[in-house]
Amino acid sequence: MELRLYDTLSREKRTFVPLDPNNVRMYVCGPTVYDFAHIGNARPVIVFDVLFRLLRHIYGEAHVKYVRNITDVDDKINDRAARDFPGLPLNEAIRKVTEQTGRQFHADVDALGALRPSVEPRATEHIGEMREIIEKLVAGGFAYVAEDHVLFSPQAMNAANSALPRYGALSKRSLDEMIAGARVDVAPYKRDATDFVLWKPSKPGEPSWPSPSGIKAEGRPGWHIECSAMAWKHLGEHFDIHGGGIDLVFPHHENEVAQTCCAFHRERMANYWMHNGFLQVESEKMSKSLGNFITIHELLRDWPGEVLRLNMLKTHYRSPIDWTMKSLEESAKTLDDWYRVAADVAPGEPAASVVEPLLDDLNTPQAIAALHGLRGNDIASLAGSLRLLGFLSESAAQWEGRKQQASGVDAKEVERLLAERTAARSRKDFGESDRIRDLLAAMGVTIKDSKEGTTWEIAR
Ligand code: AMP
Ligand code: ZN
């Protein structure tokens, strides 16, 4: 099986060759845990879960390591903690916020059918590794200490006469243009406008840790260094795939590459850089001010997680996605049907017609088209293929039962009315049987008569 992936660095689809097929390694930037995750945040979770499943399918479950971090040190977390728990000491309040938000994130992504990554490292548990990388960077002349900060110098990186990548290569930005376009009001401790923070002082009461050598006061890390440290600890200096949303290419991933490559004198950090496109809602950018900001948590009240998952995968991961009610309704209908015909069937091997498009840079829309094709002729293979994609985690009865619960329809009452209708029909009282059918329809229940008897379901 040949897998081809689009690599943001080389701007082309390339055949995926792992560094070690017995230990395929992938890192994806995870959430900053300060609030409910929104449906845009669900996109990298679902997309890279499909890739994780596909890699396990190709290389074997025991041979793929997927790391997705949890960023639990950030100004937004501090602000939230101070706002929500004004009576508590800040550090305690922060712990409450990150614990609550972390738990909620797990509940959300579990419901979306995403497997837990192999490791979910927390930034606050990797401060030692961050300090170590920072000290290597200072020793190598790529970073410097100024006013209790440590700053990385992209200009020092690009001046180095070595096999390092150029700063700006990933995001295709020229450092010269960045220098020319730099703003004038640059923080006084920076030598150059393009320098970025590796370490900074903490304000009184804020979380703080012993600083890298050369700084007496305690401090805290910048955001970019966190991922370099966690990826290094769990995947090594050089690994296979690094992913995240397209908004992370610059500056976050550009800076991660700079830190890791300069600290370890490497030409590359990851061999493939993958980025998902952005999600918008009913053709508008999602934002709190527009009032169209939707959390995964809210959506899960109205829709099973697998409906959100299917809806996400109908669009190719690199294209922008327009999240609409209409499309959600269609996804729900499709899954209702697949559950009815395939959930209780012994799954066969995933079909080649589904796997092949996935091998071509995760072409999920084409894989879904192939699922529709299997619906008419190979239900066992439909079941196996759906499972490969992370669907059918429930039985058909559980799925239908949940729908009934969500709709507020009382199954016992429906059964009672159906029995009455059957009795009316057998005494040829069609007026009464039609009345009961209309009554059920008004409750949102559709019935189907066949030779085997009458079945019913909740119309969405
Ligand atoms: P954040 O918590 O903002 O750092 O985002 C966590 C992940 O969600 C990152 O990989 C982002 O790139 C991604 N992300 C954020 N907003 C969107 C969006 N509207 N569409 C797709 N991905 C997003
Ligand atoms: Zn990151």
Short mmCIF file of C-alpha atoms and ligand atoms in Angstrom, two decimals:
data_model
loop_
_atom_site.label_atom_id
_atom_site.label_comp_id
_atom_site.label_asym_id
_atom_site.label_seq_id
_atom_site.Cartn_x
_atom_site.Cartn_y
_atom_site.Cartn_z
CA MET A 1 0.00 0.00 0.00
CA GLU A 2 1.50 3.30 -1.05
CA LEU A 3 0.43 6.32 0.97
CA ARG A 4 0.88 9.78 -0.52
CA LEU A 5 0.68 12.89 1.61
CA TYR A 6 0.74 16.57 0.75
CA ASP A 7 3.68 18.22 2.49
CA THR A 8 3.37 21.93 3.25
CA LEU A 9 7.17 22.36 3.23
CA SER A 10 7.82 20.96 -0.26
CA ARG A 11 4.36 22.07 -1.49
CA GLU A 12 3.71 18.72 -3.17
CA LYS A 13 2.21 15.32 -2.64
CA ARG A 14 4.93 12.83 -1.84
CA THR A 15 5.06 9.10 -1.19
CA PHE A 16 5.15 8.55 2.56
CA VAL A 17 8.28 6.69 3.63
CA PRO A 18 8.51 6.39 7.42
CA LEU A 19 11.87 6.79 9.15
CA ASP A 20 11.15 3.48 10.89
CA PRO A 21 8.11 1.41 9.77
CA ASN A 22 8.08 -0.23 13.22
CA ASN A 23 7.72 3.15 14.90
CA VAL A 24 5.83 5.64 12.75
CA ARG A 25 5.71 8.95 14.62
CA MET A 26 3.23 11.81 14.36
CA TYR A 27 2.84 15.01 16.38
CA VAL A 28 -0.24 17.26 16.23
CA CYS A 29 -0.62 20.57 18.08
CA GLY A 30 -3.40 20.18 20.62
CA PRO A 31 -5.72 22.58 22.39
CA THR A 32 -5.00 25.39 24.78
CA VAL A 33 -7.31 24.41 27.61
CA TYR A 34 -9.12 27.57 28.71
CA ASP A 35 -12.63 27.16 27.26
CA PHE A 36 -14.95 24.75 25.43
CA ALA A 37 -13.47 23.67 22.10
CA HIS A 38 -15.35 25.00 19.06
CA ILE A 39 -16.31 23.03 15.97
CA GLY A 40 -13.26 24.44 14.10
CA ASN A 41 -11.01 22.81 16.72
CA ALA A 42 -12.75 19.50 15.97
CA ARG A 43 -11.37 19.55 12.44
CA PRO A 44 -7.71 18.70 13.17
CA VAL A 45 -8.90 16.21 15.81
CA ILE A 46 -11.00 14.29 13.27
CA VAL A 47 -8.67 14.65 10.29
CA PHE A 48 -5.57 13.44 12.13
CA ASP A 49 -7.59 10.68 13.78
CA VAL A 50 -8.38 9.36 10.30
CA LEU A 51 -4.69 9.53 9.44
CA PHE A 52 -3.80 7.77 12.73
CA ARG A 53 -6.28 4.99 11.91
CA LEU A 54 -4.97 4.69 8.36
CA LEU A 55 -1.35 4.49 9.55
CA ARG A 56 -2.35 1.78 12.05
CA HIS A 57 -4.11 -0.06 9.24
CA ILE A 58 -0.95 0.05 7.10
CA TYR A 59 1.83 -0.42 9.68
CA GLY A 60 -0.02 -2.22 12.49
CA GLU A 61 -1.50 -0.79 15.68
CA ALA A 62 1.63 -1.37 17.75
CA HIS A 63 3.84 0.51 15.28
CA VAL A 64 2.31 3.98 15.24
CA LYS A 65 2.88 6.60 17.91
CA TYR A 66 0.63 9.66 17.89
CA VAL A 67 1.37 12.56 20.22
CA ARG A 68 -1.07 15.44 20.72
CA ASN A 69 -0.18 17.93 23.42
CA ILE A 70 -2.25 19.88 25.89
CA THR A 71 -1.17 23.48 26.32
CA ASP A 72 -1.87 24.25 29.96
CA VAL A 73 0.22 27.39 30.39
CA ASP A 74 -1.00 30.49 28.58
CA ASP A 75 -2.22 34.04 29.24
CA LYS A 76 -5.76 33.09 28.19
CA ILE A 77 -5.80 30.41 30.89
CA ASN A 78 -4.60 32.90 33.51
CA ASP A 79 -7.26 35.45 32.51
CA ARG A 80 -10.00 32.86 32.61
CA ALA A 81 -8.88 31.59 36.02
CA ALA A 82 -8.86 35.08 37.52
CA ARG A 83 -12.32 35.78 36.07
CA ASP A 84 -14.01 32.50 37.08
CA PHE A 85 -12.41 31.94 40.48
CA PRO A 86 -11.63 35.40 41.85
CA GLY A 87 -11.54 34.11 45.44
CA LEU A 88 -8.83 31.49 44.85
CA PRO A 89 -5.07 31.89 44.65
CA LEU A 90 -4.26 32.14 40.92
CA ASN A 91 -2.37 28.84 40.69
CA GLU A 92 -5.23 26.91 42.24
CA ALA A 93 -7.74 28.65 39.98
CA ILE A 94 -5.60 27.79 36.96
CA ARG A 95 -5.55 24.14 37.95
CA LYS A 96 -9.35 24.15 38.16
CA VAL A 97 -9.69 25.74 34.72
CA THR A 98 -7.25 23.39 32.99
CA GLU A 99 -8.70 20.30 34.67
CA GLN A 100 -12.29 21.20 33.81
CA THR A 101 -11.48 22.21 30.24
CA GLY A 102 -9.25 19.19 29.70
CA ARG A 103 -12.01 16.85 30.88
CA GLN A 104 -14.53 18.53 28.61
CA PHE A 105 -12.16 18.30 25.65
CA HIS A 106 -11.81 14.56 26.20
CA ALA A 107 -15.56 14.06 26.47
CA ASP A 108 -16.02 16.00 23.21
CA VAL A 109 -13.38 14.21 21.17
CA ASP A 110 -14.41 10.78 22.48
CA ALA A 111 -17.92 11.50 21.26
CA LEU A 112 -16.51 12.42 17.84
CA GLY A 113 -15.14 8.88 17.56
CA ALA A 114 -11.51 10.02 17.81
CA LEU A 115 -9.09 7.52 19.33
CA ARG A 116 -7.03 8.86 22.19
CA PRO A 117 -3.49 9.64 21.00
CA SER A 118 -0.70 7.36 22.25
CA VAL A 119 0.58 10.17 24.47
CA GLU A 120 -1.04 13.45 25.53
CA PRO A 121 1.77 15.42 27.12
CA ARG A 122 1.08 18.55 29.15
CA ALA A 123 3.29 21.58 28.71
CA THR A 124 3.68 22.12 32.45
CA GLU A 125 5.19 18.63 32.78
CA HIS A 126 7.94 19.39 30.23
CA ILE A 127 9.47 22.59 31.54
CA GLY A 128 12.79 20.79 32.12
CA GLU A 129 13.02 19.78 28.44
CA MET A 130 12.14 23.33 27.39
CA ARG A 131 14.92 24.72 29.57
CA GLU A 132 17.34 22.20 28.09
CA ILE A 133 16.54 23.20 24.49
CA ILE A 134 16.73 26.89 25.37
CA GLU A 135 20.17 26.43 26.92
CA LYS A 136 21.39 24.58 23.82
CA LEU A 137 20.13 27.45 21.66
CA VAL A 138 21.90 30.07 23.78
CA ALA A 139 25.12 28.01 23.79
CA GLY A 140 24.90 27.65 19.99
CA GLY A 141 24.52 31.41 19.48
CA PHE A 142 20.93 31.17 18.17
CA ALA A 143 19.35 32.75 21.25
CA TYR A 144 20.30 35.33 23.87
CA VAL A 145 19.26 36.49 27.33
CA ALA A 146 17.95 40.06 27.77
CA GLU A 147 16.06 41.56 30.71
CA ASP A 148 15.04 38.15 32.09
CA HIS A 149 13.78 37.02 28.68
CA VAL A 150 15.38 34.54 26.31
CA LEU A 151 14.92 35.40 22.66
CA PHE A 152 15.49 33.39 19.52
CA SER A 153 17.20 35.18 16.65
CA PRO A 154 16.05 34.06 13.16
CA GLN A 155 18.79 36.26 11.75
CA ALA A 156 21.45 34.28 13.65
CA MET A 157 19.90 31.09 12.30
CA ASN A 158 20.06 32.24 8.69
CA ALA A 159 23.59 33.58 9.14
CA ALA A 160 24.83 30.19 10.38
CA ASN A 161 27.01 28.47 7.86
CA SER A 162 25.59 24.98 8.20
CA ALA A 163 23.02 22.49 6.95
CA LEU A 164 20.19 24.11 8.90
CA PRO A 165 16.96 24.94 7.06
CA ARG A 166 16.36 28.63 6.28
CA TYR A 167 14.03 30.50 8.63
CA GLY A 168 10.88 31.15 6.60
CA ALA A 169 11.17 28.01 4.44
CA LEU A 170 8.03 26.33 5.81
CA SER A 171 5.77 29.37 5.47
CA LYS A 172 7.54 30.56 2.27
CA ARG A 173 8.27 33.95 3.80
CA SER A 174 11.50 35.76 3.28
CA LEU A 175 13.31 36.87 6.40
CA ASP A 176 14.54 39.99 4.58
CA GLU A 177 10.96 41.00 3.87
CA MET A 178 9.99 40.29 7.46
CA ILE A 179 12.82 42.55 8.60
CA ALA A 180 11.84 45.29 6.16
CA GLY A 181 8.17 45.08 7.15
CA ALA A 182 8.79 44.91 10.90
CA ARG A 183 6.90 47.34 13.09
CA VAL A 184 8.78 50.14 14.78
CA ASP A 185 7.47 49.69 18.32
CA VAL A 186 9.56 46.61 19.05
CA ALA A 187 9.91 45.44 22.66
CA PRO A 188 13.08 47.04 24.10
CA TYR A 189 14.69 43.72 25.07
CA LYS A 190 14.72 42.47 21.46
CA ARG A 191 17.88 42.99 19.38
CA ASP A 192 15.90 42.61 16.17
CA ALA A 193 12.23 42.99 15.42
CA THR A 194 11.96 39.41 14.14
CA ASP A 195 13.28 37.82 17.36
CA PHE A 196 10.72 35.73 19.23
CA VAL A 197 10.31 34.77 22.87
CA LEU A 198 11.51 31.41 24.22
CA TRP A 199 11.22 32.34 27.89
CA LYS A 200 9.78 35.33 29.73
CA PRO A 201 9.41 36.56 33.29
CA SER A 202 6.21 35.71 35.18
CA LYS A 203 4.17 38.44 36.82
CA PRO A 204 3.74 38.14 40.60
CA GLY A 205 1.26 35.34 41.40
CA GLU A 206 1.46 33.80 37.93
CA PRO A 207 2.76 30.25 37.41
CA SER A 208 6.55 30.30 37.33
CA TRP A 209 9.46 27.88 37.11
CA PRO A 210 13.24 28.14 37.58
CA SER A 211 14.62 29.93 34.53
CA PRO A 212 17.34 28.80 32.11
CA SER A 213 20.85 29.65 33.29
CA GLY A 214 21.70 33.34 33.19
CA ILE A 215 18.33 34.41 34.66
CA LYS A 216 17.85 34.57 38.43
CA ALA A 217 14.13 35.34 38.61
CA GLU A 218 11.63 32.55 37.89
CA GLY A 219 9.75 32.70 34.62
CA ARG A 220 7.62 30.77 32.11
CA PRO A 221 7.98 29.45 28.57
CA GLY A 222 6.77 30.96 25.31
CA TRP A 223 4.22 28.95 23.35
CA HIS A 224 6.40 27.70 20.46
CA ILE A 225 9.08 26.10 22.66
CA GLU A 226 6.45 23.91 24.34
CA CYS A 227 5.83 21.87 21.20
CA SER A 228 9.54 21.55 20.35
CA ALA A 229 10.12 20.15 23.84
CA MET A 230 7.18 17.74 23.91
CA ALA A 231 7.84 16.44 20.39
CA TRP A 232 11.51 15.88 21.29
CA LYS A 233 10.70 14.08 24.53
CA HIS A 234 8.16 11.70 23.01
CA LEU A 235 9.20 11.37 19.35
CA GLY A 236 12.86 12.33 19.20
CA GLU A 237 14.80 15.04 17.36
CA HIS A 238 13.45 14.03 13.95
CA PHE A 239 10.15 12.28 13.25
CA ASP A 240 7.69 11.57 10.44
CA ILE A 241 4.61 13.80 10.47
CA HIS A 242 3.76 17.09 12.13
CA GLY A 243 0.22 18.42 11.83
CA GLY A 244 -2.16 21.17 12.83
CA GLY A 245 -4.49 23.78 11.36
CA ILE A 246 -3.30 26.02 8.51
CA ASP A 247 -3.22 29.04 10.85
CA LEU A 248 -0.32 27.42 12.72
CA VAL A 249 2.13 27.42 9.79
CA PHE A 250 3.32 30.89 10.74
CA PRO A 251 4.62 31.71 13.23
CA HIS A 252 4.05 28.62 15.37
CA HIS A 253 5.40 25.84 13.15
CA GLU A 254 8.05 28.02 11.53
CA ASN A 255 9.36 28.73 15.03
CA GLU A 256 9.13 25.10 16.13
CA VAL A 257 11.32 24.09 13.17
CA ALA A 258 13.79 26.86 13.97
CA GLN A 259 14.10 25.85 17.63
CA THR A 260 14.37 22.11 17.07
CA CYS A 261 16.71 22.22 14.07
CA CYS A 262 19.07 24.76 15.66
CA ALA A 263 19.14 22.99 19.05
CA PHE A 264 19.93 19.58 17.56
CA HIS A 265 21.82 20.68 14.42
CA ARG A 266 19.29 19.02 12.18
CA GLU A 267 18.19 19.71 8.64
CA ARG A 268 14.60 18.78 9.40
CA MET A 269 12.25 18.40 12.33
CA ALA A 270 9.47 16.41 10.62
CA ASN A 271 9.54 14.83 7.17
CA TYR A 272 5.94 15.75 6.33
CA TRP A 273 4.09 18.88 7.43
CA MET A 274 0.33 18.58 7.17
CA HIS A 275 -2.24 21.33 7.68
CA ASN A 276 -6.02 21.25 7.67
CA GLY A 277 -7.99 24.06 6.07
CA PHE A 278 -10.28 26.34 8.03
CA LEU A 279 -13.90 25.83 8.92
CA GLN A 280 -16.52 28.54 8.63
CA VAL A 281 -20.16 28.48 9.64
CA GLU A 282 -22.99 29.12 7.14
CA SER A 283 -20.45 30.93 4.89
CA GLU A 284 -19.18 33.24 7.61
CA LYS A 285 -16.02 33.27 9.66
CA MET A 286 -16.83 31.87 13.08
CA SER A 287 -16.39 34.45 15.80
CA LYS A 288 -17.84 35.33 19.16
CA SER A 289 -18.78 38.81 17.95
CA LEU A 290 -20.81 37.48 14.98
CA GLY A 291 -22.72 35.19 17.34
CA ASN A 292 -22.05 32.12 15.18
CA PHE A 293 -19.45 30.60 17.47
CA ILE A 294 -20.47 26.98 18.09
CA THR A 295 -18.87 24.62 20.54
CA ILE A 296 -18.62 20.87 20.01
CA HIS A 297 -20.44 20.50 23.32
CA GLU A 298 -23.49 22.42 22.06
CA LEU A 299 -23.63 20.50 18.79
CA LEU A 300 -23.49 17.19 20.67
CA ARG A 301 -26.77 18.07 22.33
CA ASP A 302 -28.52 17.94 18.95
CA TRP A 303 -26.43 15.48 16.96
CA PRO A 304 -24.57 12.24 17.65
CA GLY A 305 -20.80 12.77 17.43
CA GLU A 306 -20.55 10.48 14.40
CA VAL A 307 -22.85 12.82 12.46
CA LEU A 308 -20.41 15.68 13.15
CA ARG A 309 -17.56 13.38 12.13
CA LEU A 310 -19.17 12.39 8.82
CA ASN A 311 -20.09 15.98 8.12
CA MET A 312 -16.46 17.02 8.61
CA LEU A 313 -15.08 14.25 6.40
CA LYS A 314 -17.36 15.06 3.46
CA THR A 315 -14.88 17.85 2.63
CA HIS A 316 -11.23 17.17 1.81
CA TYR A 317 -9.08 18.19 4.78
CA ARG A 318 -7.09 20.83 2.90
CA SER A 319 -10.13 22.63 1.50
CA PRO A 320 -12.03 25.22 3.48
CA ILE A 321 -15.24 23.76 4.90
CA ASP A 322 -18.58 25.49 5.17
CA TRP A 323 -20.44 24.08 8.17
CA THR A 324 -24.19 24.23 7.48
CA MET A 325 -27.37 22.92 9.05
CA LYS A 326 -28.45 21.52 5.69
CA SER A 327 -25.32 19.44 5.34
CA LEU A 328 -25.64 18.20 8.94
CA GLU A 329 -29.17 17.01 8.26
CA GLU A 330 -27.99 15.09 5.20
CA SER A 331 -25.13 13.54 7.17
CA ALA A 332 -27.59 12.42 9.85
CA LYS A 333 -29.85 10.76 7.24
CA THR A 334 -26.90 8.96 5.68
CA LEU A 335 -25.70 7.62 9.03
CA ASP A 336 -29.20 6.53 10.03
CA ASP A 337 -29.26 4.43 6.90
CA TRP A 338 -25.77 3.00 7.37
CA TYR A 339 -26.52 2.13 10.98
CA ARG A 340 -29.71 0.39 9.97
CA VAL A 341 -28.08 -1.78 7.32
CA ALA A 342 -24.50 -2.24 8.55
CA ALA A 343 -24.11 -1.72 12.31
CA ASP A 344 -25.12 -5.24 13.32
CA VAL A 345 -23.40 -7.01 10.43
CA ALA A 346 -20.09 -8.85 10.92
CA PRO A 347 -17.60 -6.45 9.30
CA GLY A 348 -15.58 -7.60 6.31
CA GLU A 349 -12.25 -6.19 5.14
CA PRO A 350 -12.36 -2.48 4.29
CA ALA A 351 -13.00 -2.14 0.56
CA ALA A 352 -10.18 -1.20 -1.81
CA SER A 353 -12.50 1.44 -3.28
CA VAL A 354 -12.51 3.16 0.15
CA VAL A 355 -8.88 2.62 1.15
CA GLU A 356 -7.39 3.79 -2.16
CA PRO A 357 -8.71 7.35 -2.01
CA LEU A 358 -7.58 7.55 1.63
CA LEU A 359 -4.07 6.57 0.51
CA ASP A 360 -4.18 9.51 -1.88
CA ASP A 361 -3.66 12.30 0.67
CA LEU A 362 -6.74 11.36 2.73
CA ASN A 363 -9.33 11.90 0.03
CA THR A 364 -12.28 11.34 2.36
CA PRO A 365 -14.99 12.76 0.03
CA GLN A 366 -14.08 10.13 -2.53
CA ALA A 367 -13.94 7.43 0.16
CA ILE A 368 -17.45 8.45 1.25
CA ALA A 369 -18.68 8.27 -2.35
CA ALA A 370 -17.30 4.71 -2.43
CA LEU A 371 -19.22 3.90 0.79
CA HIS A 372 -22.43 4.91 -0.98
CA GLY A 373 -21.43 2.55 -3.79
CA LEU A 374 -20.98 -0.37 -1.34
CA ARG A 375 -24.39 0.28 0.22
CA GLY A 376 -26.09 -1.38 -2.74
CA ASN A 377 -23.89 -4.45 -3.09
CA ASP A 378 -21.52 -5.37 -0.23
CA ILE A 379 -22.82 -4.65 3.26
CA ALA A 380 -20.03 -6.56 5.07
CA SER A 381 -17.43 -4.51 3.31
CA LEU A 382 -19.45 -1.34 3.97
CA ALA A 383 -19.38 -2.23 7.69
CA GLY A 384 -15.60 -2.89 7.66
CA SER A 385 -14.90 0.32 5.75
CA LEU A 386 -17.08 2.40 8.07
CA ARG A 387 -15.21 1.00 11.07
CA LEU A 388 -11.86 1.85 9.52
CA LEU A 389 -13.09 5.44 9.28
CA GLY A 390 -14.17 5.49 12.93
CA PHE A 391 -17.92 4.94 12.51
CA LEU A 392 -20.37 2.34 13.89
CA SER A 393 -19.20 2.47 17.49
CA GLU A 394 -22.75 1.54 18.58
CA SER A 395 -25.27 -1.15 17.68
CA ALA A 396 -28.25 -0.26 15.48
CA ALA A 397 -30.52 -0.46 18.55
CA GLN A 398 -28.32 1.87 20.62
CA TRP A 399 -28.22 4.35 17.76
CA GLU A 400 -32.00 4.29 17.31
CA GLY A 401 -32.55 4.41 21.06
CA ARG A 402 -30.41 7.50 21.41
CA LYS A 403 -32.33 9.18 18.62
CA GLN A 404 -35.58 8.41 20.43
CA GLN A 405 -34.22 9.77 23.67
CA ALA A 406 -33.03 12.96 21.98
CA SER A 407 -36.40 13.39 20.28
CA GLY A 408 -38.36 12.85 23.48
CA VAL A 409 -40.47 10.12 21.84
CA ASP A 410 -41.69 7.44 24.23
CA ALA A 411 -40.97 4.10 22.57
CA LYS A 412 -43.58 2.26 24.70
CA GLU A 413 -46.28 4.68 23.60
CA VAL A 414 -45.26 4.20 19.95
CA GLU A 415 -45.46 0.41 20.33
CA ARG A 416 -48.90 0.71 21.94
CA LEU A 417 -50.21 2.89 19.09
CA LEU A 418 -48.73 0.51 16.51
CA ALA A 419 -50.51 -2.44 18.13
CA GLU A 420 -53.79 -0.47 18.00
CA ARG A 421 -53.16 0.34 14.37
CA THR A 422 -52.49 -3.32 13.53
CA ALA A 423 -55.74 -4.27 15.26
CA ALA A 424 -57.64 -1.57 13.32
CA ARG A 425 -56.18 -2.80 10.06
CA SER A 426 -57.11 -6.39 10.70
CA ARG A 427 -60.71 -5.36 11.28
CA LYS A 428 -60.41 -3.26 8.08
CA ASP A 429 -61.00 0.01 9.95
CA PHE A 430 -58.74 2.01 7.65
CA GLY A 431 -60.02 5.36 8.91
CA GLU A 432 -58.70 4.52 12.38
CA SER A 433 -55.42 3.08 11.07
CA ASP A 434 -54.78 6.26 9.04
CA ARG A 435 -55.59 8.41 12.06
CA ILE A 436 -52.98 6.56 14.13
CA ARG A 437 -50.39 6.84 11.37
CA ASP A 438 -50.98 10.63 11.22
CA LEU A 439 -50.75 10.84 14.98
CA LEU A 440 -47.39 9.05 14.93
CA ALA A 441 -46.19 11.30 12.09
CA ALA A 442 -47.07 14.31 14.21
CA MET A 443 -44.89 12.84 16.96
CA GLY A 444 -42.03 12.62 14.45
CA VAL A 445 -42.31 8.88 13.95
CA THR A 446 -42.35 7.33 10.46
CA ILE A 447 -43.59 3.80 9.97
CA LYS A 448 -42.84 1.28 7.27
CA ASP A 449 -45.09 -1.68 6.54
CA SER A 450 -43.63 -4.76 4.91
CA LYS A 451 -44.37 -8.46 4.72
CA GLU A 452 -42.33 -9.02 7.87
CA GLY A 453 -44.40 -6.53 9.85
CA THR A 454 -44.26 -2.85 10.73
CA THR A 455 -41.04 -1.03 11.68
CA TRP A 456 -40.73 2.53 12.85
CA GLU A 457 -38.08 5.21 13.29
CA ILE A 458 -37.71 8.78 14.34
CA ALA A 459 -37.69 11.15 11.37
CA ARG A 460 -34.98 13.73 11.99
P1 AMP B 1 -6.23 26.73 19.14
O1 AMP B 1 -6.83 26.20 20.41
O2 AMP B 1 -6.84 27.98 18.61
O3 AMP B 1 -4.71 26.76 19.18
O4 AMP B 1 -6.58 25.66 18.02
C1 AMP B 1 -6.41 24.26 18.16
C2 AMP B 1 -6.39 23.63 16.79
O5 AMP B 1 -7.59 23.93 16.07
C3 AMP B 1 -5.25 24.14 15.91
O6 AMP B 1 -4.73 23.05 15.16
C4 AMP B 1 -5.93 25.15 15.00
O7 AMP B 1 -5.25 25.30 13.79
C5 AMP B 1 -7.27 24.51 14.78
N1 AMP B 1 -8.35 25.47 14.43
C6 AMP B 1 -8.72 26.58 15.12
N2 AMP B 1 -9.75 27.22 14.52
C7 AMP B 1 -10.05 26.48 13.41
C8 AMP B 1 -11.04 26.61 12.37
N3 AMP B 1 -11.95 27.59 12.35
N4 AMP B 1 -11.04 25.68 11.38
C9 AMP B 1 -10.15 24.66 11.39
N5 AMP B 1 -9.20 24.47 12.32
C10 AMP B 1 -9.15 25.38 13.34
ZN ZN B 2 2.45 23.22 18.49
#
